[in-house]
Tab-separated table of C-alpha atoms in Angstrom:
chain	number	residue	atom	x	y	z
G	1	MET	CA	191.153	89.711	156.615
G	2	THR	CA	191.952	90.091	160.436
G	3	ALA	CA	194.299	90.131	162.792
G	4	ALA	CA	194.769	90.093	166.484
G	5	PRO	CA	194.975	93.505	167.917
G	6	ALA	CA	197.750	94.550	170.068
G	7	ASP	CA	197.114	95.443	173.656
G	8	ALA	CA	197.164	99.298	173.866
G	9	SER	CA	195.133	99.426	177.459
G	10	GLY	CA	196.502	102.687	179.070
G	11	LEU	CA	197.227	104.245	175.555
G	12	ARG	CA	196.842	107.906	175.864
G	13	ALA	CA	194.340	109.138	172.781
G	14	THR	CA	193.212	112.272	171.279
G	15	VAL	CA	190.272	112.891	168.912
G	16	LEU	CA	190.610	116.376	167.764
G	17	GLY	CA	187.277	117.133	166.933
G	18	THR	CA	184.344	117.609	169.073
G	19	GLY	CA	181.148	116.499	166.455
G	20	SER	CA	178.886	113.555	167.170
G	21	TRP	CA	181.792	110.476	165.663
G	22	GLY	CA	184.522	112.540	167.367
G	23	THR	CA	183.113	112.321	170.439
G	24	THR	CA	182.029	108.905	170.106
G	25	PHE	CA	184.875	107.888	168.813
G	26	ALA	CA	186.196	109.778	171.983
G	27	ALA	CA	183.806	107.066	174.031
G	28	VAL	CA	184.697	103.603	172.124
G	29	LEU	CA	188.389	104.751	173.502
G	30	ALA	CA	187.834	105.699	176.642
G	31	ASP	CA	185.750	102.172	176.410
G	32	ALA	CA	188.306	99.601	175.523
G	33	GLY	CA	190.513	101.004	178.410
G	34	CYS	CA	192.368	104.148	176.701
G	35	ASP	CA	193.534	107.563	178.241
G	36	VAL	CA	191.569	110.317	176.441
G	37	THR	CA	192.102	113.990	175.406
G	38	VAL	CA	189.103	115.744	173.046
G	39	TRP	CA	190.356	118.872	171.233
G	40	GLY	CA	187.572	121.453	170.007
G	41	ARG	CA	186.943	124.822	169.331
G	42	SER	CA	184.018	125.256	171.352
G	43	GLU	CA	185.024	127.205	175.072
G	44	ALA	CA	181.416	125.205	175.462
G	45	VAL	CA	180.949	121.824	174.477
G	46	VAL	CA	184.736	121.223	175.319
G	47	ARG	CA	183.537	122.633	179.361
G	48	GLN	CA	180.359	120.578	178.947
G	49	ILE	CA	182.619	117.177	177.967
G	50	ARG	CA	184.826	117.838	180.487
G	51	ASP	CA	182.310	118.223	183.690
G	52	GLN	CA	179.900	117.242	183.010
G	53	HIS	CA	181.430	113.948	180.813
G	54	ARG	CA	178.155	115.116	178.467
G	55	ASN	CA	178.305	116.957	174.489
G	56	GLU	CA	174.104	117.757	174.507
G	57	ALA	CA	174.697	119.558	171.257
G	58	TYR	CA	176.296	116.646	168.764
G	59	LEU	CA	174.885	113.556	171.443
G	60	PRO	CA	172.194	115.000	174.004
G	61	GLY	CA	171.188	112.641	176.569
G	62	ILE	CA	174.565	110.333	175.973
G	63	ASP	CA	176.824	109.987	178.973
G	64	LEU	CA	180.277	110.103	178.359
G	65	PRO	CA	182.791	107.790	180.449
G	66	ARG	CA	185.426	109.680	182.793
G	67	GLY	CA	188.302	108.417	181.490
G	68	VAL	CA	187.116	111.022	178.117
G	69	THR	CA	189.040	114.432	178.761
G	70	ALA	CA	188.426	117.687	177.423
G	71	THR	CA	190.346	120.961	175.568
G	72	THR	CA	190.708	123.816	173.357
G	73	ASP	CA	194.880	123.839	173.279
G	74	LEU	CA	195.452	122.261	170.263
G	75	GLY	CA	199.556	121.438	171.018
G	76	ALA	CA	198.334	120.340	174.510
G	77	ALA	CA	195.911	117.793	173.404
G	78	VAL	CA	198.685	116.309	171.006
G	79	ALA	CA	201.315	116.213	173.444
G	80	ASP	CA	202.932	112.716	174.388
G	81	ALA	CA	199.589	110.900	172.004
G	82	ARG	CA	200.334	107.732	170.949
G	83	LEU	CA	196.784	107.604	169.059
G	84	VAL	CA	196.390	110.917	167.227
G	85	ALA	CA	192.347	110.266	165.365
G	86	VAL	CA	191.133	113.232	163.475
G	87	ALA	CA	187.665	113.824	163.053
G	88	VAL	CA	187.444	116.949	161.672
G	89	PRO	CA	185.142	118.123	158.763
G	90	SER	CA	187.402	116.806	156.119
G	91	GLN	CA	188.089	119.928	153.987
G	92	VAL	CA	189.078	121.525	157.136
G	93	ALA	CA	191.638	118.942	157.763
G	94	ARG	CA	194.929	120.025	156.277
G	95	ALA	CA	194.457	123.761	158.045
G	96	THR	CA	193.663	122.328	161.506
G	97	LEU	CA	196.939	119.860	161.427
G	98	ALA	CA	199.071	122.397	160.054
G	99	PRO	CA	200.433	123.239	163.495
G	100	LEU	CA	200.796	120.038	164.115
G	101	ALA	CA	203.277	119.662	161.637
G	102	GLY	CA	206.349	117.179	163.791
G	103	SER	CA	205.196	118.089	167.114
G	104	LEU	CA	204.362	114.174	167.192
G	105	ARG	CA	205.337	112.036	169.116
G	106	SER	CA	208.064	109.773	166.965
G	107	ASP	CA	206.482	106.530	167.224
G	108	ALA	CA	202.763	108.044	167.141
G	109	VAL	CA	200.088	107.255	164.950
G	110	ALA	CA	197.272	109.253	163.211
G	111	VAL	CA	194.171	107.769	161.841
G	112	SER	CA	191.262	109.463	159.813
G	113	LEU	CA	187.772	109.326	160.990
G	114	MET	CA	187.139	111.531	157.972
G	115	LYS	CA	184.787	110.464	154.663
G	116	GLY	CA	185.687	112.349	151.538
G	117	VAL	CA	187.907	114.111	149.650
G	118	GLU	CA	189.835	117.305	149.258
G	119	LEU	CA	188.868	119.701	146.972
G	120	GLY	CA	191.047	121.256	144.536
G	121	THR	CA	193.182	117.572	145.333
G	122	ASP	CA	191.347	114.805	144.610
G	123	ARG	CA	193.820	113.188	147.619
G	124	ARG	CA	192.448	110.918	150.435
G	125	MET	CA	191.410	112.177	153.872
G	126	SER	CA	194.477	109.926	154.668
G	127	GLU	CA	196.836	110.795	152.134
G	128	VAL	CA	196.066	115.334	153.174
G	129	VAL	CA	196.584	113.735	157.624
G	130	ALA	CA	200.466	111.883	156.435
G	131	ALA	CA	200.603	114.825	154.270
G	132	ALA	CA	199.768	118.316	157.065
G	133	LEU	CA	201.841	115.821	160.063
G	134	GLY	CA	204.723	115.031	157.726
G	135	LEU	CA	204.303	111.511	158.690
G	136	PRO	CA	205.326	107.914	156.581
G	137	ASP	CA	202.061	106.352	155.416
G	138	GLU	CA	202.981	103.560	157.689
G	139	ARG	CA	202.065	105.949	161.102
G	140	VAL	CA	198.185	105.997	159.424
G	141	ALA	CA	195.625	104.224	159.649
G	142	VAL	CA	191.792	104.588	158.794
G	143	VAL	CA	189.382	103.887	160.309
G	144	SER	CA	185.529	102.991	158.613
G	145	GLY	CA	182.588	100.927	158.394
G	146	PRO	CA	179.132	100.889	158.807
G	147	ASN	CA	179.456	103.352	161.655
G	148	LEU	CA	176.713	105.696	162.873
G	149	ALA	CA	178.031	107.535	165.403
G	150	ARG	CA	174.537	107.497	167.963
G	151	GLU	CA	173.842	104.221	167.657
G	152	ILE	CA	177.238	103.657	169.061
G	153	ALA	CA	177.320	105.983	171.623
G	154	ARG	CA	174.410	103.761	173.107
G	155	ARG	CA	176.880	100.723	172.948
G	156	GLN	CA	175.023	99.456	170.343
G	157	PRO	CA	177.552	96.305	168.812
G	158	THR	CA	179.059	97.200	165.330
G	159	ALA	CA	181.929	96.429	163.564
G	160	THR	CA	184.649	98.224	161.547
G	161	VAL	CA	187.692	97.822	160.025
G	162	VAL	CA	191.428	99.298	160.476
G	163	ALA	CA	192.434	100.106	156.928
G	164	SER	CA	196.691	100.583	157.599
G	165	THR	CA	199.720	99.940	154.837
G	166	SER	CA	200.852	98.324	158.309
G	167	ASP	CA	199.931	95.216	159.828
G	168	GLU	CA	201.738	96.612	163.176
G	169	THR	CA	199.860	99.902	163.662
G	170	ALA	CA	196.351	98.300	162.252
G	171	ARG	CA	197.029	96.097	165.067
G	172	LEU	CA	197.803	98.901	167.617
G	173	VAL	CA	194.411	101.074	166.712
G	174	ALA	CA	192.310	97.864	166.565
G	175	GLY	CA	193.604	97.004	169.907
G	176	ALA	CA	192.943	100.447	171.158
G	177	ILE	CA	188.913	100.661	170.203
G	178	ALA	CA	187.998	97.364	170.722
G	179	SER	CA	185.219	96.306	173.255
G	180	SER	CA	182.074	94.443	173.810
G	181	TYR	CA	179.962	96.592	171.737
G	182	PHE	CA	182.965	97.124	169.207
G	183	ARG	CA	184.675	94.828	166.804
G	184	PRO	CA	187.307	96.044	164.659
G	185	TYR	CA	189.037	93.940	161.464
G	186	THR	CA	192.285	95.199	159.915
G	187	ASN	CA	192.404	95.103	156.100
G	188	PRO	CA	196.161	96.370	154.081
G	189	ASP	CA	194.082	97.786	151.632
G	190	VAL	CA	193.302	101.709	152.349
G	191	VAL	CA	192.496	102.778	148.946
G	192	GLY	CA	189.816	100.710	148.927
G	193	VAL	CA	188.311	101.454	152.751
G	194	GLU	CA	188.478	104.867	152.034
G	195	LEU	CA	186.791	105.605	148.475
G	196	CYS	CA	184.288	103.365	149.656
G	197	GLY	CA	183.673	105.666	152.901
G	198	ALA	CA	184.350	108.888	150.727
G	199	VAL	CA	181.771	107.819	148.152
G	200	LYS	CA	178.852	106.047	150.019
G	201	ASN	CA	177.665	109.622	151.435
G	202	VAL	CA	176.828	110.606	147.456
G	203	ILE	CA	175.251	108.014	146.708
G	204	ALA	CA	172.451	108.382	150.664
G	205	LEU	CA	172.290	111.873	149.213
G	206	ALA	CA	171.228	110.760	145.911
G	207	VAL	CA	169.264	107.876	147.633
G	208	GLY	CA	167.772	110.528	150.437
G	209	ILE	CA	166.735	112.828	147.118
G	210	SER	CA	164.823	109.931	145.454
G	211	GLN	CA	162.894	108.978	148.277
G	212	GLY	CA	162.170	113.297	148.857
G	213	ARG	CA	160.461	112.721	146.307
G	214	GLY	CA	158.251	110.325	146.970
G	215	LEU	CA	160.510	107.129	145.576
G	216	GLY	CA	160.182	104.039	146.985
G	217	TYR	CA	162.462	100.684	147.786
G	218	ASN	CA	162.363	99.771	144.471
G	219	THR	CA	164.452	102.977	143.545
G	220	MET	CA	165.774	103.095	146.979
G	221	ALA	CA	167.903	98.976	146.352
G	222	THR	CA	168.608	100.440	142.420
G	223	VAL	CA	170.360	103.527	143.851
G	224	ILE	CA	171.765	101.607	146.341
G	225	THR	CA	172.965	99.126	144.054
G	226	ARG	CA	174.415	100.536	141.334
G	227	GLY	CA	176.011	102.656	143.486
G	228	LEU	CA	178.007	100.247	144.872
G	229	VAL	CA	179.403	99.964	141.484
G	230	GLU	CA	180.650	102.870	140.761
G	231	ILE	CA	182.035	102.458	143.731
G	232	THR	CA	184.230	99.727	143.116
G	233	ARG	CA	184.678	100.612	138.970
G	234	LEU	CA	186.345	103.573	140.933
G	235	GLY	CA	188.317	101.408	143.337
G	236	LEU	CA	189.097	98.897	141.294
G	237	ALA	CA	190.428	102.191	139.273
G	238	LEU	CA	192.998	103.008	141.711
G	239	GLY	CA	193.975	99.282	142.944
G	240	ALA	CA	191.910	98.638	145.011
G	241	ALA	CA	191.034	94.948	146.335
G	242	PRO	CA	188.454	94.159	144.803
G	243	GLU	CA	186.847	91.874	148.186
G	244	THR	CA	186.905	95.253	149.552
G	245	PHE	CA	183.915	96.163	148.247
G	246	PRO	CA	181.872	93.170	149.750
G	247	GLY	CA	182.417	93.789	152.839
G	248	LEU	CA	182.230	96.256	156.302
G	249	ALA	CA	183.385	99.489	154.955
G	250	GLY	CA	181.490	99.045	151.828
G	251	MET	CA	178.457	97.460	151.466
G	252	GLY	CA	177.894	97.598	155.154
G	253	ASP	CA	178.677	101.225	155.564
G	254	LEU	CA	176.609	101.659	152.393
G	255	MET	CA	174.005	100.007	153.735
G	256	ALA	CA	173.616	101.934	156.826
G	257	THR	CA	173.869	105.249	155.022
G	258	CYS	CA	171.555	104.894	153.072
G	259	ALA	CA	168.932	103.709	155.664
G	260	SER	CA	168.931	105.528	158.662
G	261	PRO	CA	167.387	108.859	159.461
G	262	ASP	CA	170.924	109.653	161.977
G	263	SER	CA	172.609	109.408	158.410
G	264	ARG	CA	173.314	113.536	157.301
G	265	ASN	CA	173.643	113.009	154.120
G	266	HIS	CA	170.400	111.034	153.544
G	267	THR	CA	168.592	113.452	155.723
G	268	LEU	CA	170.155	116.472	153.671
G	269	GLY	CA	168.901	114.366	150.093
G	270	GLY	CA	165.282	114.177	152.059
G	271	HIS	CA	165.363	117.857	152.153
G	272	ILE	CA	166.596	118.078	149.078
G	273	GLY	CA	163.771	116.442	147.426
G	274	ARG	CA	161.053	117.878	149.385
G	275	GLY	CA	162.410	121.211	147.486
G	276	MET	CA	164.438	123.179	149.733
G	277	GLY	CA	167.691	124.891	148.155
G	278	LEU	CA	170.540	123.348	148.780
G	279	ASP	CA	171.668	126.654	151.611
G	280	GLU	CA	168.334	125.840	152.542
G	281	ALA	CA	168.608	121.856	153.205
G	282	ILE	CA	172.486	122.291	154.695
G	283	ALA	CA	170.636	124.144	157.384
G	284	ALA	CA	167.753	122.426	158.121
G	285	THR	CA	169.840	119.115	159.135
G	286	GLY	CA	172.050	121.176	160.950
G	287	GLY	CA	175.443	119.515	160.786
G	288	THR	CA	177.979	118.034	158.362
G	289	ALA	CA	177.103	116.666	154.996
G	290	GLU	CA	180.272	115.641	153.709
G	291	ALA	CA	178.994	115.151	149.788
G	292	VAL	CA	178.729	118.232	149.782
G	293	LYS	CA	181.538	119.302	149.966
G	294	SER	CA	183.107	115.394	148.014
G	295	CYS	CA	180.548	114.963	145.218
G	296	ARG	CA	183.002	117.204	142.579
G	297	PRO	CA	186.427	116.021	143.935
G	298	VAL	CA	184.971	112.095	143.290
G	299	LEU	CA	183.432	113.144	139.966
G	300	GLU	CA	186.515	115.249	139.185
G	301	LEU	CA	188.559	112.270	140.153
G	302	ALA	CA	186.020	109.561	139.085
G	303	GLN	CA	186.109	111.501	135.576
G	304	ARG	CA	190.596	111.582	135.073
G	305	LEU	CA	190.590	108.287	135.591
G	306	ASP	CA	187.578	107.557	132.511
G	307	VAL	CA	185.498	106.082	135.335
G	308	GLU	CA	182.080	106.095	134.303
G	309	MET	CA	180.004	107.349	137.596
G	310	PRO	CA	176.465	108.416	136.142
G	311	ILE	CA	174.712	108.985	140.140
G	312	THR	CA	177.911	110.674	141.650
G	313	GLU	CA	177.330	113.056	138.137
G	314	ALA	CA	173.437	113.260	138.710
G	315	VAL	CA	174.383	114.461	142.610
G	316	VAL	CA	176.156	116.994	141.629
G	317	LYS	CA	174.230	118.243	138.149
G	318	VAL	CA	171.819	118.799	141.296
G	319	LEU	CA	173.712	120.512	143.532
G	320	TYR	CA	175.463	122.543	141.575
G	321	GLU	CA	174.213	123.084	137.943
G	322	GLY	CA	171.017	123.731	138.589
G	323	LEU	CA	169.334	119.992	137.834
G	324	PRO	CA	165.954	119.936	138.529
G	325	VAL	CA	165.329	117.098	140.900
G	326	ASP	CA	162.790	115.445	139.198
G	327	GLN	CA	165.018	114.440	136.543
G	328	LEU	CA	167.146	112.393	138.967
G	329	ALA	CA	165.355	109.539	138.855
G	330	PRO	CA	165.507	109.380	134.594
G	331	MET	CA	168.536	110.704	134.452
G	332	LEU	CA	170.021	107.537	136.234
G	333	LEU	CA	168.145	105.404	134.161
G	334	ALA	CA	168.374	107.024	130.849
G	335	ARG	CA	171.950	104.747	130.732
G	336	PRO	CA	173.026	102.423	127.697
G	337	HIS	CA	171.573	98.794	127.681
G	338	ARG	CA	174.230	96.293	128.736
G	339	ALA	CA	174.827	93.582	130.624
G	340	GLU	CA	174.672	93.875	134.826
G	341	ALA	CA	178.663	93.790	135.263
G	342	VAL	CA	181.320	95.989	137.198
G	343	ARG	CA	183.722	97.963	134.831
G	344	ARG	CA	186.601	99.530	135.028
């Protein structure tokens, strides 16, 4: 489902987070005609974005648009911003946003770029953003899809999904990011779009582990296909729309994340499959791999809803319960024989 994007030329936008996706999204906004400020904690990274229009720490070799500036002052970053995009690690989102509660302009919208589930609450990230900022659901949107940051930063053509319960909000965000290389589609199914983004990271980690053990494309295809079934089961149990799962936010994002060497979750899984411990694998990956933190709350949510998610369960057991990586693939195939179908 899509609607014509609103005209957002000259819109003032802020991106919270100077990682690869936050910086890339800032470039997307600027290329679409927005006036963009990026907020980050690192003085060195902020200074380089502001003065050199580069972020060598997270996007080496990429020139950023002149319309992007940066600051370490959180309050100044969001002052007068009509659109505030949140691209910090999911597990620190609530603490990062809490000081901003009630301070956004009355017509501002918040956009979650995060793909995870909050530990301790099992909340989706749009729910965390709304609660932390004190915003109603209709002023919150989610952007998700096959959006590997480095490819978009090089302006390679891609599409994405903008999900919101408000069509007006979705069209505003779509208008703020639409360009010759970045094509947004709107969708009212916030639950389905967010779950796809959160769980696909866990599936990508499982694919990485299997490939790290030397397993081939048959195993990869099996894990991806059955992974989409897990995502769909959980989504349907939460009332998501069935048509979301074979779309860009579902199968599209799952395929990109499971296949690309630029995917941190896939890369981290590969390190674990080759014998690294979790801490060593995180260090070798060199960036946030959301599945490490989100796999447990995703599994807790599934168990609370009595939804079977064997791949997610196996990943949790490998990362946190000492299951040897050689037992991951056999564990996935040791399920009771049944017809191929999505079961709630």
